[in-house]
mmCIF file of C-alpha atoms in Angstrom:
data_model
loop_
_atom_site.group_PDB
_atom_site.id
_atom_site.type_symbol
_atom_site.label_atom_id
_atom_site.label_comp_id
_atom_site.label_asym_id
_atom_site.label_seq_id
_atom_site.Cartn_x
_atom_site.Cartn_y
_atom_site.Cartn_z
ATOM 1 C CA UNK A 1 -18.375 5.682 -25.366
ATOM 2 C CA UNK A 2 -21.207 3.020 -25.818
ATOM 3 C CA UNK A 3 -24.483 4.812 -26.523
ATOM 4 C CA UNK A 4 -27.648 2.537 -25.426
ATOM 5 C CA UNK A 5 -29.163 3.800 -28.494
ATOM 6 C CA UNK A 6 -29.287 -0.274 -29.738
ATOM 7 C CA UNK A 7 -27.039 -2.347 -28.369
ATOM 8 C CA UNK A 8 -28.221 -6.028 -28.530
ATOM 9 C CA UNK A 9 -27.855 -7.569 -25.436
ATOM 10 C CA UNK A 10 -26.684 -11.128 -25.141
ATOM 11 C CA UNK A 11 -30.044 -12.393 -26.016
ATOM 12 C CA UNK A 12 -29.928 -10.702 -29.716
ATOM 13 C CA UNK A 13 -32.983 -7.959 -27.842
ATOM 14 C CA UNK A 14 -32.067 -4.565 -27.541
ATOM 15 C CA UNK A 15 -31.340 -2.718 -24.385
ATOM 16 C CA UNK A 16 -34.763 -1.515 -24.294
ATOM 17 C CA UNK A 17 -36.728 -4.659 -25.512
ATOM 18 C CA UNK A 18 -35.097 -6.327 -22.624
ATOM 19 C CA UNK A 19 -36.236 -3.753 -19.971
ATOM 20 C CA UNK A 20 -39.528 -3.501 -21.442
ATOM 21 C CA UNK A 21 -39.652 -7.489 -21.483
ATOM 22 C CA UNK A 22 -38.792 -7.040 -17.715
ATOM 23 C CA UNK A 23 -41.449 -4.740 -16.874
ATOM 24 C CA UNK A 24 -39.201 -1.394 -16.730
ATOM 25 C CA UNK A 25 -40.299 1.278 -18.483
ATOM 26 C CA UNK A 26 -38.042 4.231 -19.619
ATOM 27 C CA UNK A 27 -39.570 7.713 -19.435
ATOM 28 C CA UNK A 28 -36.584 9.925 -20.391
ATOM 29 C CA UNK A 29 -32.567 9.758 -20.572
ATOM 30 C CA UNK A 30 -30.024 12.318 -20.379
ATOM 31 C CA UNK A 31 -26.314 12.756 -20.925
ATOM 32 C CA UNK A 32 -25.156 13.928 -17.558
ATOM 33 C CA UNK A 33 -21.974 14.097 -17.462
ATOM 34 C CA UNK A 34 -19.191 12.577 -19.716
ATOM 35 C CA UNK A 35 -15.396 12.383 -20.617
ATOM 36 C CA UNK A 36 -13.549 9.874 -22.849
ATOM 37 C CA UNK A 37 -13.075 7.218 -20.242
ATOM 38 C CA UNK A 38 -16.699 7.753 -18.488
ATOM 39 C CA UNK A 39 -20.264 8.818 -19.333
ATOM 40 C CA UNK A 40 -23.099 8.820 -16.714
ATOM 41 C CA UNK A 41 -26.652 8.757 -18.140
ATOM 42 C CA UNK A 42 -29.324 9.720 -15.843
ATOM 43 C CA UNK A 43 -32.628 7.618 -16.727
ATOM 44 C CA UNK A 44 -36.086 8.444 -15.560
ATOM 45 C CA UNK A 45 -37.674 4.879 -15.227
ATOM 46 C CA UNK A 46 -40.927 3.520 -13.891
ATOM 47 C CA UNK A 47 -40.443 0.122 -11.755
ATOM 48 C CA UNK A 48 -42.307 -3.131 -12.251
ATOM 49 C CA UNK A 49 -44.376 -2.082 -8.969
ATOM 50 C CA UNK A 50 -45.449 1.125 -10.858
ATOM 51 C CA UNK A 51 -43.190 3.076 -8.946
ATOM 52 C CA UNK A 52 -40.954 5.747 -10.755
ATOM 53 C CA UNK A 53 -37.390 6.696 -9.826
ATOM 54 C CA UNK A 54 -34.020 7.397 -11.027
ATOM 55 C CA UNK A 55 -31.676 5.501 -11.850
ATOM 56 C CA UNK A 56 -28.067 6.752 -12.765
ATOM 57 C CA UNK A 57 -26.007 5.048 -14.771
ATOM 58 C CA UNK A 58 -22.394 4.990 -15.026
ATOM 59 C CA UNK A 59 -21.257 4.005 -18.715
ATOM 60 C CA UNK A 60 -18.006 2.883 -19.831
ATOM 61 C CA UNK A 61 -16.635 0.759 -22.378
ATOM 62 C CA UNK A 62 -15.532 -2.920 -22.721
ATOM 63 C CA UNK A 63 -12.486 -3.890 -20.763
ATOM 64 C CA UNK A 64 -9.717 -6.812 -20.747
ATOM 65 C CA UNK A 65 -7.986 -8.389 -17.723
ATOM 66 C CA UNK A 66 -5.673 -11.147 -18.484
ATOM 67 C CA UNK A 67 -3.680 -14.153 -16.505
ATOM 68 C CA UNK A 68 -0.157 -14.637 -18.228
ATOM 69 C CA UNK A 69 0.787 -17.967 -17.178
ATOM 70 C CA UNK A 70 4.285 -18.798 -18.306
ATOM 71 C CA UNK A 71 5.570 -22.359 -19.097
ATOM 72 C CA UNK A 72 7.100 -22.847 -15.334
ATOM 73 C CA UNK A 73 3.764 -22.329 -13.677
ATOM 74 C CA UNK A 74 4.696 -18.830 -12.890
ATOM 75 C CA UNK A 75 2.838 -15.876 -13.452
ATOM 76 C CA UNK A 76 3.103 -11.685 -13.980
ATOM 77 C CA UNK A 77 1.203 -9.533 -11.633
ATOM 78 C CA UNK A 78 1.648 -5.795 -12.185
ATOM 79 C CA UNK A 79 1.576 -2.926 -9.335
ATOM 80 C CA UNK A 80 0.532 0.499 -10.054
ATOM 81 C CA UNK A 81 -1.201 3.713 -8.450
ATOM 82 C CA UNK A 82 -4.229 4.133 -8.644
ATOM 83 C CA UNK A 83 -5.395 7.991 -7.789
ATOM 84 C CA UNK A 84 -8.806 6.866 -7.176
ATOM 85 C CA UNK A 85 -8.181 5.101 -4.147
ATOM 86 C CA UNK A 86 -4.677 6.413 -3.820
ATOM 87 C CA UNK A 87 -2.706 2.791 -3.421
ATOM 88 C CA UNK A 88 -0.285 1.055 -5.052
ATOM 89 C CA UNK A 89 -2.461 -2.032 -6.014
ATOM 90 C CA UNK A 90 -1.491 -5.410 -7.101
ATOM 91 C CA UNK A 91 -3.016 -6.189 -10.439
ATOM 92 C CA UNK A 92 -3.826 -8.424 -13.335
ATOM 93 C CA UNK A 93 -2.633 -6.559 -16.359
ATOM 94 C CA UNK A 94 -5.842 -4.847 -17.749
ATOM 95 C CA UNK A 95 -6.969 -2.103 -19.720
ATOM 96 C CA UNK A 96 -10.484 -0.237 -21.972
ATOM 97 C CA UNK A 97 -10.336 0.292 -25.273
ATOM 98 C CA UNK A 98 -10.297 3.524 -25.188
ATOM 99 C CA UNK A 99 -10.679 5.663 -28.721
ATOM 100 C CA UNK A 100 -11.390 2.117 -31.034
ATOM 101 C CA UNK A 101 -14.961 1.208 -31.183
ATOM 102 C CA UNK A 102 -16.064 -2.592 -32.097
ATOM 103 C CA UNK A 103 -12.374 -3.643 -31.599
ATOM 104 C CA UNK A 104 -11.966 -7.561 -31.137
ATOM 105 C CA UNK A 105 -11.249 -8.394 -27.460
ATOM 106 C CA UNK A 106 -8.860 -11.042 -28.251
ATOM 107 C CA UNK A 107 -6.917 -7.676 -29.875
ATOM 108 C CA UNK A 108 -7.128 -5.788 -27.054
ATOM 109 C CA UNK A 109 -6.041 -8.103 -24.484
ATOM 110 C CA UNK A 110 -2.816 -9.149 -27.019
ATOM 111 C CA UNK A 111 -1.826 -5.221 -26.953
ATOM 112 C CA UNK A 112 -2.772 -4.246 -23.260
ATOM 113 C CA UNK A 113 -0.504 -7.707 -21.949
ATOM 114 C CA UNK A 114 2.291 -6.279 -24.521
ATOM 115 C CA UNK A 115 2.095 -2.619 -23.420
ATOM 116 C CA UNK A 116 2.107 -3.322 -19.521
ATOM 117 C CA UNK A 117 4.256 -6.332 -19.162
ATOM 118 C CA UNK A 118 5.839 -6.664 -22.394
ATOM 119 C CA UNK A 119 4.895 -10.274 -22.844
ATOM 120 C CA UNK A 120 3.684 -11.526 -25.904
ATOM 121 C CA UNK A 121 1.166 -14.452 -25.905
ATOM 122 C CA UNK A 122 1.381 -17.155 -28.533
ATOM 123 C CA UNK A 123 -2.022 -18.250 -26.765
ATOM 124 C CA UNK A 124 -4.861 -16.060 -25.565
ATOM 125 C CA UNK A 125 -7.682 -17.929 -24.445
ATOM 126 C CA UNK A 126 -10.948 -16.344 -24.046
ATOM 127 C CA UNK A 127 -12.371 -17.355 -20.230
ATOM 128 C CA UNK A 128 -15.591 -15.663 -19.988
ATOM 129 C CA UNK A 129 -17.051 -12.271 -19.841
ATOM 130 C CA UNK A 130 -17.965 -10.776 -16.539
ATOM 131 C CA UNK A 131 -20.617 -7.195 -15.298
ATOM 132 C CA UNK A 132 -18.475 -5.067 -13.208
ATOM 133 C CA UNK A 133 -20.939 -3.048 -11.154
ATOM 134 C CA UNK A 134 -24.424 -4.677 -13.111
ATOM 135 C CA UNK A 135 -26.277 -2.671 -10.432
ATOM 136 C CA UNK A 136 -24.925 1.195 -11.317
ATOM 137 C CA UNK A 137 -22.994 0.533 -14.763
ATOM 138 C CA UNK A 138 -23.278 -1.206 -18.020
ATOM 139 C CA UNK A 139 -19.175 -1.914 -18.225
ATOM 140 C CA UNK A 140 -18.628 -5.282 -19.541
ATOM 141 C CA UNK A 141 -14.863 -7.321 -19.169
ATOM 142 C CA UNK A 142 -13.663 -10.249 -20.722
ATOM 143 C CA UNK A 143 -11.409 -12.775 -19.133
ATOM 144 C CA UNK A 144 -8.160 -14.086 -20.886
ATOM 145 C CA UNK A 145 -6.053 -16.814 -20.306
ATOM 146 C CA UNK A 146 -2.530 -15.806 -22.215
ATOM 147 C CA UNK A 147 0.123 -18.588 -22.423
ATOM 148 C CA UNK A 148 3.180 -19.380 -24.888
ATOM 149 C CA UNK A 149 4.674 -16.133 -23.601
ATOM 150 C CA UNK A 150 7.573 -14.625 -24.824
ATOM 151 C CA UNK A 151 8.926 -11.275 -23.068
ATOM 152 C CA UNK A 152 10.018 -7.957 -24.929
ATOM 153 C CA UNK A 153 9.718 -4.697 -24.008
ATOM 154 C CA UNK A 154 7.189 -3.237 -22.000
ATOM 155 C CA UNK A 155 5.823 -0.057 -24.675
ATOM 156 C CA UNK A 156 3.710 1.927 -21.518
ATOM 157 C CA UNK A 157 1.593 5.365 -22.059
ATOM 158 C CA UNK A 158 3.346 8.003 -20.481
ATOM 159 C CA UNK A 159 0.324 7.849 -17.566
ATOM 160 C CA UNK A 160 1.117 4.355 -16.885
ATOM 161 C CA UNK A 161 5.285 4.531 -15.783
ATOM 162 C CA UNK A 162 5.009 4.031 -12.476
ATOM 163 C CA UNK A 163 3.594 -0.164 -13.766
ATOM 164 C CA UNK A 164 6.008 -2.808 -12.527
ATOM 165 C CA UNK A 165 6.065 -6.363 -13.740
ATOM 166 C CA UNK A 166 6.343 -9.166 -11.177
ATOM 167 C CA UNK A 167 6.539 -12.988 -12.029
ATOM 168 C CA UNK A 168 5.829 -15.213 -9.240
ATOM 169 C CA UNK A 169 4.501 -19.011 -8.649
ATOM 170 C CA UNK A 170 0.885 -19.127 -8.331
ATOM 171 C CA UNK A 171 1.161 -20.400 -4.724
ATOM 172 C CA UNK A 172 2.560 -16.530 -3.814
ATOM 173 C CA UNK A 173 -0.663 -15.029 -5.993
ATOM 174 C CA UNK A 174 -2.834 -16.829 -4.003
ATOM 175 C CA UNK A 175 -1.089 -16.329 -0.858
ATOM 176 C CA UNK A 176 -0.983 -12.207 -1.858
ATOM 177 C CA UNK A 177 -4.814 -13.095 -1.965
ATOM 178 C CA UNK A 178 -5.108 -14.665 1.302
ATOM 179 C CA UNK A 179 -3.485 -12.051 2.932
ATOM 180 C CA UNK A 180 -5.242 -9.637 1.907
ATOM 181 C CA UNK A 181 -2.890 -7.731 -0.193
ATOM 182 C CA UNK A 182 -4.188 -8.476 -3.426
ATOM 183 C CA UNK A 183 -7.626 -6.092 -3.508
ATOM 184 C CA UNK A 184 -8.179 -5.361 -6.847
ATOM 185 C CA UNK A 185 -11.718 -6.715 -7.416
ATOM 186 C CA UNK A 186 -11.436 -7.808 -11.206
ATOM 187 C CA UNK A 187 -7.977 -9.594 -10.865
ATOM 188 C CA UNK A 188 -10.262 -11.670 -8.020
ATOM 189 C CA UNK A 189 -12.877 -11.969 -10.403
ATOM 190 C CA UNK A 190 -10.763 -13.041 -13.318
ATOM 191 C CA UNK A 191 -8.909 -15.723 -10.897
ATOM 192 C CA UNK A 192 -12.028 -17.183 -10.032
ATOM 193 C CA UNK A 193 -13.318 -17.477 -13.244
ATOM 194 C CA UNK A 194 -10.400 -19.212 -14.800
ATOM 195 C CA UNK A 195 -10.108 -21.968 -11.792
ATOM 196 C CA UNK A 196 -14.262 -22.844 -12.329
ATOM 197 C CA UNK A 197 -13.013 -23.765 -15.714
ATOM 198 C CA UNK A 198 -9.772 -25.661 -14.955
ATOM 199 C CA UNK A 199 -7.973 -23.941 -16.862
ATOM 200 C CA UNK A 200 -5.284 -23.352 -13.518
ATOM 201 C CA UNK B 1 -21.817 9.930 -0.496
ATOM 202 C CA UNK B 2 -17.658 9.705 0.587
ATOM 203 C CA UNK B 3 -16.023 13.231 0.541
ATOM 204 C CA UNK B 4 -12.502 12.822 -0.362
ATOM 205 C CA UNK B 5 -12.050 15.969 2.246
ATOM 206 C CA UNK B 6 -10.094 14.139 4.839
ATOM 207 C CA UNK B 7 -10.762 10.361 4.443
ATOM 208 C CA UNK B 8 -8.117 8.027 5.919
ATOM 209 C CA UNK B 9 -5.938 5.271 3.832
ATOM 210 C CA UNK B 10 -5.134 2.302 4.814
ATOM 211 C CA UNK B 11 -1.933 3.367 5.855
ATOM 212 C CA UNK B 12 -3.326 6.331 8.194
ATOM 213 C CA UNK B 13 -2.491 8.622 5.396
ATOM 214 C CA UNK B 14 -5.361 10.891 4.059
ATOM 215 C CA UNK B 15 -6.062 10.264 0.555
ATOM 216 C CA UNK B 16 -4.478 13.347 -0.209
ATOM 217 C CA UNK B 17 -1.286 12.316 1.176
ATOM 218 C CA UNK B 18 -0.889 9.009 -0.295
ATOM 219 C CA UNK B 19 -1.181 10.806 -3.601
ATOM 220 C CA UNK B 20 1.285 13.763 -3.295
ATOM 221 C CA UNK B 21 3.426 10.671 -1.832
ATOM 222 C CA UNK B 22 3.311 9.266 -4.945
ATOM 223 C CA UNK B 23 3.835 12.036 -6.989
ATOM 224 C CA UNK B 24 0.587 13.001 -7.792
ATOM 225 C CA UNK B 25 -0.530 16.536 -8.118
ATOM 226 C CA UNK B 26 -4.046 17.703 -7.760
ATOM 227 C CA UNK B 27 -4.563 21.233 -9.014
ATOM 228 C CA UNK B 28 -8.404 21.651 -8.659
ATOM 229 C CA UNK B 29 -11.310 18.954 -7.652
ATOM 230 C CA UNK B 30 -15.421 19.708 -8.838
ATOM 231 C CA UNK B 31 -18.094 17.820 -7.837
ATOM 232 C CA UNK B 32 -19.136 16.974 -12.023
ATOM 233 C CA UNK B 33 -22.757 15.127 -10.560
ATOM 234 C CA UNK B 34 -24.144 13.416 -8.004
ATOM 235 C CA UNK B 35 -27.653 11.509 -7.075
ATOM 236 C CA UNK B 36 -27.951 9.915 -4.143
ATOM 237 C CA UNK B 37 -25.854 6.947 -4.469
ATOM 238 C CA UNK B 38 -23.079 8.290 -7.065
ATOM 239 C CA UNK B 39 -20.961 11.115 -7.615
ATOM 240 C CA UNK B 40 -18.348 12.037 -9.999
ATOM 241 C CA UNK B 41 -15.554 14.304 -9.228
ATOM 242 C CA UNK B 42 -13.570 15.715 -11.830
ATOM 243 C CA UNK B 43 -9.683 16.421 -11.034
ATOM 244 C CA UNK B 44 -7.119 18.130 -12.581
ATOM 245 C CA UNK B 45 -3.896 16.759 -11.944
ATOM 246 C CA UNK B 46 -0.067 16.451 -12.593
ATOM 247 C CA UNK B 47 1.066 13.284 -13.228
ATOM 248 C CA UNK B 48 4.603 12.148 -11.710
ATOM 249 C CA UNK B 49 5.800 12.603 -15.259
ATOM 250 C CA UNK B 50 4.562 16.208 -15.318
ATOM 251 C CA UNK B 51 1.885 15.622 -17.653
ATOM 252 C CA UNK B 52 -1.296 17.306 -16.658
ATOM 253 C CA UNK B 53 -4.366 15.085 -17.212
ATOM 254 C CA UNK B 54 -7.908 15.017 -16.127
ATOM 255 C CA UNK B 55 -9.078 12.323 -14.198
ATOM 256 C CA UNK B 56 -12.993 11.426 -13.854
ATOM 257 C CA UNK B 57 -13.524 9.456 -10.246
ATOM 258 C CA UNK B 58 -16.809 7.840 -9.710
ATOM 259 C CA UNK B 59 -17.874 8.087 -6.037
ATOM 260 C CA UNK B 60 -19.954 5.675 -4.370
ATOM 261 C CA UNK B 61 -20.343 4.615 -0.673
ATOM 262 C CA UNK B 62 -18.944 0.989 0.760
ATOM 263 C CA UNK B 63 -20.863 -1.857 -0.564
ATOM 264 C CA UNK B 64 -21.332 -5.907 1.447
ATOM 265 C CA UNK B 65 -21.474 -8.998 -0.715
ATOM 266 C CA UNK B 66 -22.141 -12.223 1.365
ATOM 267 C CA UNK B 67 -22.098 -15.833 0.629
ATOM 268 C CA UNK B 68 -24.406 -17.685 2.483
ATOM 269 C CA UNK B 69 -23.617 -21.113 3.688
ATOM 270 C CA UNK B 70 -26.052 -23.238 5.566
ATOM 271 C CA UNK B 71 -25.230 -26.418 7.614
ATOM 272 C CA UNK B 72 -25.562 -28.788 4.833
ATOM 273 C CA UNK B 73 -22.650 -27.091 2.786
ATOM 274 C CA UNK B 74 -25.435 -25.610 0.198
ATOM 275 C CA UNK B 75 -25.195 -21.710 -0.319
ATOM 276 C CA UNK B 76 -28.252 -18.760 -1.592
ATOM 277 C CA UNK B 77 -27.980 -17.417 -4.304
ATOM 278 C CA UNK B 78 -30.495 -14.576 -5.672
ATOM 279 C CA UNK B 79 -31.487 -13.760 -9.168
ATOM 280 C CA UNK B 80 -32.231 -9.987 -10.108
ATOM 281 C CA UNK B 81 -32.570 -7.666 -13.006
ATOM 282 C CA UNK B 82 -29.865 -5.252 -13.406
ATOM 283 C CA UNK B 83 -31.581 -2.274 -15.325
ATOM 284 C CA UNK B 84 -27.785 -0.852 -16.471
ATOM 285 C CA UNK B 85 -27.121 -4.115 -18.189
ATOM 286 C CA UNK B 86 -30.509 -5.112 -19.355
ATOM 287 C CA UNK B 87 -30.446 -8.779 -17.867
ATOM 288 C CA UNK B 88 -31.294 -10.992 -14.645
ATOM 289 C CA UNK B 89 -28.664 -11.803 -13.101
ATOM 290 C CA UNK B 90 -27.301 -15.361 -10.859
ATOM 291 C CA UNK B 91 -25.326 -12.680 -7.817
ATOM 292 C CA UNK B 92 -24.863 -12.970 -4.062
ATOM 293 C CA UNK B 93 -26.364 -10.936 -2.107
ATOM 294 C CA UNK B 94 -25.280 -7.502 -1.543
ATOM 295 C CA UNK B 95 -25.519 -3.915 -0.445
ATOM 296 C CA UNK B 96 -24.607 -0.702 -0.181
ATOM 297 C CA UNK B 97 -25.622 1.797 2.860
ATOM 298 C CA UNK B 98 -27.393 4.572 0.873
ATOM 299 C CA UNK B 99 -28.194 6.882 3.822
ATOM 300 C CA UNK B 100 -26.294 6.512 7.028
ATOM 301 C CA UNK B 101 -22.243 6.685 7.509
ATOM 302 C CA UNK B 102 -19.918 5.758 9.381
ATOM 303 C CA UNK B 103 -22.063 2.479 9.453
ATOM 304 C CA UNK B 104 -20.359 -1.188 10.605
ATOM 305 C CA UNK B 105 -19.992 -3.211 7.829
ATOM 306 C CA UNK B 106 -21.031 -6.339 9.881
ATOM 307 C CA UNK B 107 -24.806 -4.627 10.523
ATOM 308 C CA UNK B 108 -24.249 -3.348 6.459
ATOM 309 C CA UNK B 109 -23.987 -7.594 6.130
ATOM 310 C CA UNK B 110 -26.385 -8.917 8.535
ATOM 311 C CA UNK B 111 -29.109 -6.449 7.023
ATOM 312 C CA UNK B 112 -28.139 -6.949 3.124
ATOM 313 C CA UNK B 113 -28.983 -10.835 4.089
ATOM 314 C CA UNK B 114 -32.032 -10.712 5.514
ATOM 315 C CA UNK B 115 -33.408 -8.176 3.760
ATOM 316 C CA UNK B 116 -33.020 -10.046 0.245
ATOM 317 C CA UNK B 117 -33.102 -13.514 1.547
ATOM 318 C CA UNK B 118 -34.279 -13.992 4.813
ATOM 319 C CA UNK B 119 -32.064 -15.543 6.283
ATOM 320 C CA UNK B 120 -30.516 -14.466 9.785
ATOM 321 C CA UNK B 121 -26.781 -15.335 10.832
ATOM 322 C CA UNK B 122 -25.380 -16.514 13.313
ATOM 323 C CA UNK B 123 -22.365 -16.207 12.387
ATOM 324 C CA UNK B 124 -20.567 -13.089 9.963
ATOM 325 C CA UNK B 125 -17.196 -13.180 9.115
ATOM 326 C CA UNK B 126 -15.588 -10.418 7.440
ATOM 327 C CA UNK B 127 -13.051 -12.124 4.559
ATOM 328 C CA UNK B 128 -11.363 -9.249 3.145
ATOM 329 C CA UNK B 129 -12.071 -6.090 1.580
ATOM 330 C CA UNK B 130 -11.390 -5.255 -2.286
ATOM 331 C CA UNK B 131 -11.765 -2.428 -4.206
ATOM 332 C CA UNK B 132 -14.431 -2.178 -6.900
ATOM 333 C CA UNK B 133 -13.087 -0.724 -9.840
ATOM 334 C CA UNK B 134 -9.963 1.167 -8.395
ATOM 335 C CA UNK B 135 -8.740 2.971 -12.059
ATOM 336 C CA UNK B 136 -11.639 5.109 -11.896
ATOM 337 C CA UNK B 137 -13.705 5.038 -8.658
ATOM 338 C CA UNK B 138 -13.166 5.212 -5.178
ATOM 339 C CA UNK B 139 -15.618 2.020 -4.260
ATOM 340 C CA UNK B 140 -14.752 0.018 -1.629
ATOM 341 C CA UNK B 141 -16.377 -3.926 -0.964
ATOM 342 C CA UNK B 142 -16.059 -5.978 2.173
ATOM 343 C CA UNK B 143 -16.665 -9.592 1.522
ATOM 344 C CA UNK B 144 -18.698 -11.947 4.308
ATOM 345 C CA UNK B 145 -19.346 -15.312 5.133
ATOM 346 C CA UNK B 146 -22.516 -16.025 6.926
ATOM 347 C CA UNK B 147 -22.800 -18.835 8.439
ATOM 348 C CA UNK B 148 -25.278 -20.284 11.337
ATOM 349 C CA UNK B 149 -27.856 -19.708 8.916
ATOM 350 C CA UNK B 150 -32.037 -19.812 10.230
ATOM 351 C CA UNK B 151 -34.595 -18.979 7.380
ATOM 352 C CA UNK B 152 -37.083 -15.790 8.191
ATOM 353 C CA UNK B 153 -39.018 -13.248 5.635
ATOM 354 C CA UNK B 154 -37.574 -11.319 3.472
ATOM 355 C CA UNK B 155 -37.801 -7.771 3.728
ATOM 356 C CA UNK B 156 -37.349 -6.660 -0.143
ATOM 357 C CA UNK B 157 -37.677 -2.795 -0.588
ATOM 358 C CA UNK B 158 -40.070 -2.025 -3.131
ATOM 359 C CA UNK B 159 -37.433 -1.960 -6.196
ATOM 360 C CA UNK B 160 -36.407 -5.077 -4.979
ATOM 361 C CA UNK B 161 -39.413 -7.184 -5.476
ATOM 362 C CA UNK B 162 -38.348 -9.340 -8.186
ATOM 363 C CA UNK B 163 -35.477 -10.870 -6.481
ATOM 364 C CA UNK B 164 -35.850 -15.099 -6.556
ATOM 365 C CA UNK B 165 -33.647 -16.782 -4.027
ATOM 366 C CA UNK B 166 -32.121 -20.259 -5.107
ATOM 367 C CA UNK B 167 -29.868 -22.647 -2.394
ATOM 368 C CA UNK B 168 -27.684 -24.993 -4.398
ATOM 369 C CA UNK B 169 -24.758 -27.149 -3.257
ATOM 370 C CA UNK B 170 -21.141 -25.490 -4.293
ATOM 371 C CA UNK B 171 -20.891 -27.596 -6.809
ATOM 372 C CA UNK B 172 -23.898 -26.152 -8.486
ATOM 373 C CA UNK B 173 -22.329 -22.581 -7.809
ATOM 374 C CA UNK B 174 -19.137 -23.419 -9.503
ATOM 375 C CA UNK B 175 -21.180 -25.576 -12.632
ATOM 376 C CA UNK B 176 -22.992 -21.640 -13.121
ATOM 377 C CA UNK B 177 -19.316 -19.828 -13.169
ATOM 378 C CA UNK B 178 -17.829 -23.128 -15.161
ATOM 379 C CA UNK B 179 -21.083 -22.422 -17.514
ATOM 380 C CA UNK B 180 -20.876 -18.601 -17.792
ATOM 381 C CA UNK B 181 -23.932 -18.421 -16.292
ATOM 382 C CA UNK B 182 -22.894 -16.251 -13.597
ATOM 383 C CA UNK B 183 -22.035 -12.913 -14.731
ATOM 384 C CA UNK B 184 -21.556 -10.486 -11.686
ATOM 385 C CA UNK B 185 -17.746 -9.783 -11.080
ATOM 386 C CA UNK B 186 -18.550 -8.364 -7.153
ATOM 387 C CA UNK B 187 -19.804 -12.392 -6.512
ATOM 388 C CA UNK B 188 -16.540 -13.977 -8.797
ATOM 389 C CA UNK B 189 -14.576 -11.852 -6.805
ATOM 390 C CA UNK B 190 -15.777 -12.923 -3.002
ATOM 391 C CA UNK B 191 -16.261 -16.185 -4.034
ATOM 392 C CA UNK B 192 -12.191 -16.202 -4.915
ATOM 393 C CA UNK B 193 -11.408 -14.554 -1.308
ATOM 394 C CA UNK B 194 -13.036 -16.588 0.132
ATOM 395 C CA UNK B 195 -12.003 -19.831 -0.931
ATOM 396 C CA UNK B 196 -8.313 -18.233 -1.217
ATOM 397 C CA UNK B 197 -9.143 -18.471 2.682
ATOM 398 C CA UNK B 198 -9.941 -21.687 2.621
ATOM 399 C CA UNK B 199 -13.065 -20.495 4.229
ATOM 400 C CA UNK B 200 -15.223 -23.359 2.093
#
């Protein structure tokens, strides 16, 4: 899990420099609850107005999501479960590092595209880096554009078998959008990022 | 906060039926923590393999994101420091209902607006719906366009106060994503709804 012990944030401050810059103030923190996938920290903090509160944080590590754009246009969309919510969502093929610490992104999205789709990416373009839930969490996720694909076998954790792989034109991904049957808020999020840069 | 006691799927299931559907066990359920706008609730479950596995769900209520668009095609934006993630941040507005249930998401919209903006609508049309982070929490978004837009006070809560609001054409919106400027997935995501719409 990240610890907010010193991580510099993306203006080389730390964490806490850029709070205190901001007029927070940080009385206490504590470890509330954690597992290996999650961590919620439960800060004490004093507002810019003077005004002290609580403020629970939610605390989980770096993630990938990644648009595999084959040479015909087409692209793979995966559906799985998801118990939270308890649907079978359509998805961008994503995933958290989740034992590695200070593991290269560009990594990470090359072995979560092979695991879930079996594609391997000759390209893997770096898009941009998103906040999923700035408000209650500190998770961070980086946008990739993978192209040059070749496909091989799919090599799935044992808690992911239920994943299938779906190529399709990216007229039917955006009408799966428009219909409201894509609702997976980071395969949006990615999508959106990646036409602003013209990169689709 | 949600109770996963009884709550309804899309489908009409309860969320306890879409999971045993989809062969998924769950063998016990603890609330792990809660504040008053998140939860976690720890399961123990059998996978469809037969694996047993724990699995961490963060529970939070339904959240509103709106894009504003006034007559002369420009939209608001707001800027706000995210304590979690240490920065201030280019979002849309947005909101979740902390206190009541069972609220409409339209009144969840038409407050969010002109509480952090000002402005009143006219006009609120609910895009879609999307799910925040659906591999480990239970958040659900509804995405709205505003639109018959008239400029009032805002009505910031105290912890709000340092929200700036900034109207910019779209082009401007989509130079900030283009840039990496904008950083919040929740507005990436609404803003590729709604254009998936062909709403703007």
């Amino acid at each position: 899990m990240p610890s907010d012990k010193s991580p510099r944030g993306s203006l080389g401050k730390t964490l806490e420099d850029a709070r205190r810059d901001a007029g927070f103030q940080t009385l206490s923190t504590r470890l509330a609850y954690s597992n290996p996938w999650t961590a919620l920290r439960e800060d004490i903090i004093v507002h810019p107005n003077g005004k002290q509160g609580l403020y629970g944080i939610v605390e989980r590590g770096e993630f990938v999501v990644i648009l595999p754009m084959h040479a015909d246009g087409r692209i793979t969309l995966i559906r799985q479960f998801r118990y939270p919510v308890g649907e079978r969502l359509w998805e961008l093929p994503m995933g958290m590092w989740e034992t590695k610490e200070d593991v290269d992104p560009i990594e990470l999205a090359l072995g979560e595209l092979r695991e879930e789709t079996g594609l391997r990416a000759g390209e893997m373009i770096h898009v941009g880096s998103m906040y999923q839930g700035a408000g209650y969490s500190n998770q961070k996720g980086h946008v990739f554009l993978a192209r040059n694909l070749t496909r091989g076998e799919t090599e799935l954790e044992s808690t992911e078998e239920d994943i299938t792989c779906h190529d399709m034109t990216l007229e039917a991904f955006e009408a799966l959008i428009r219909d409201g049957d894509l609702k997976c808020m980071v395969s949006l999020a990615a999508f959106a990022l990646i036409r602003a840069k013209g990169l689709i």
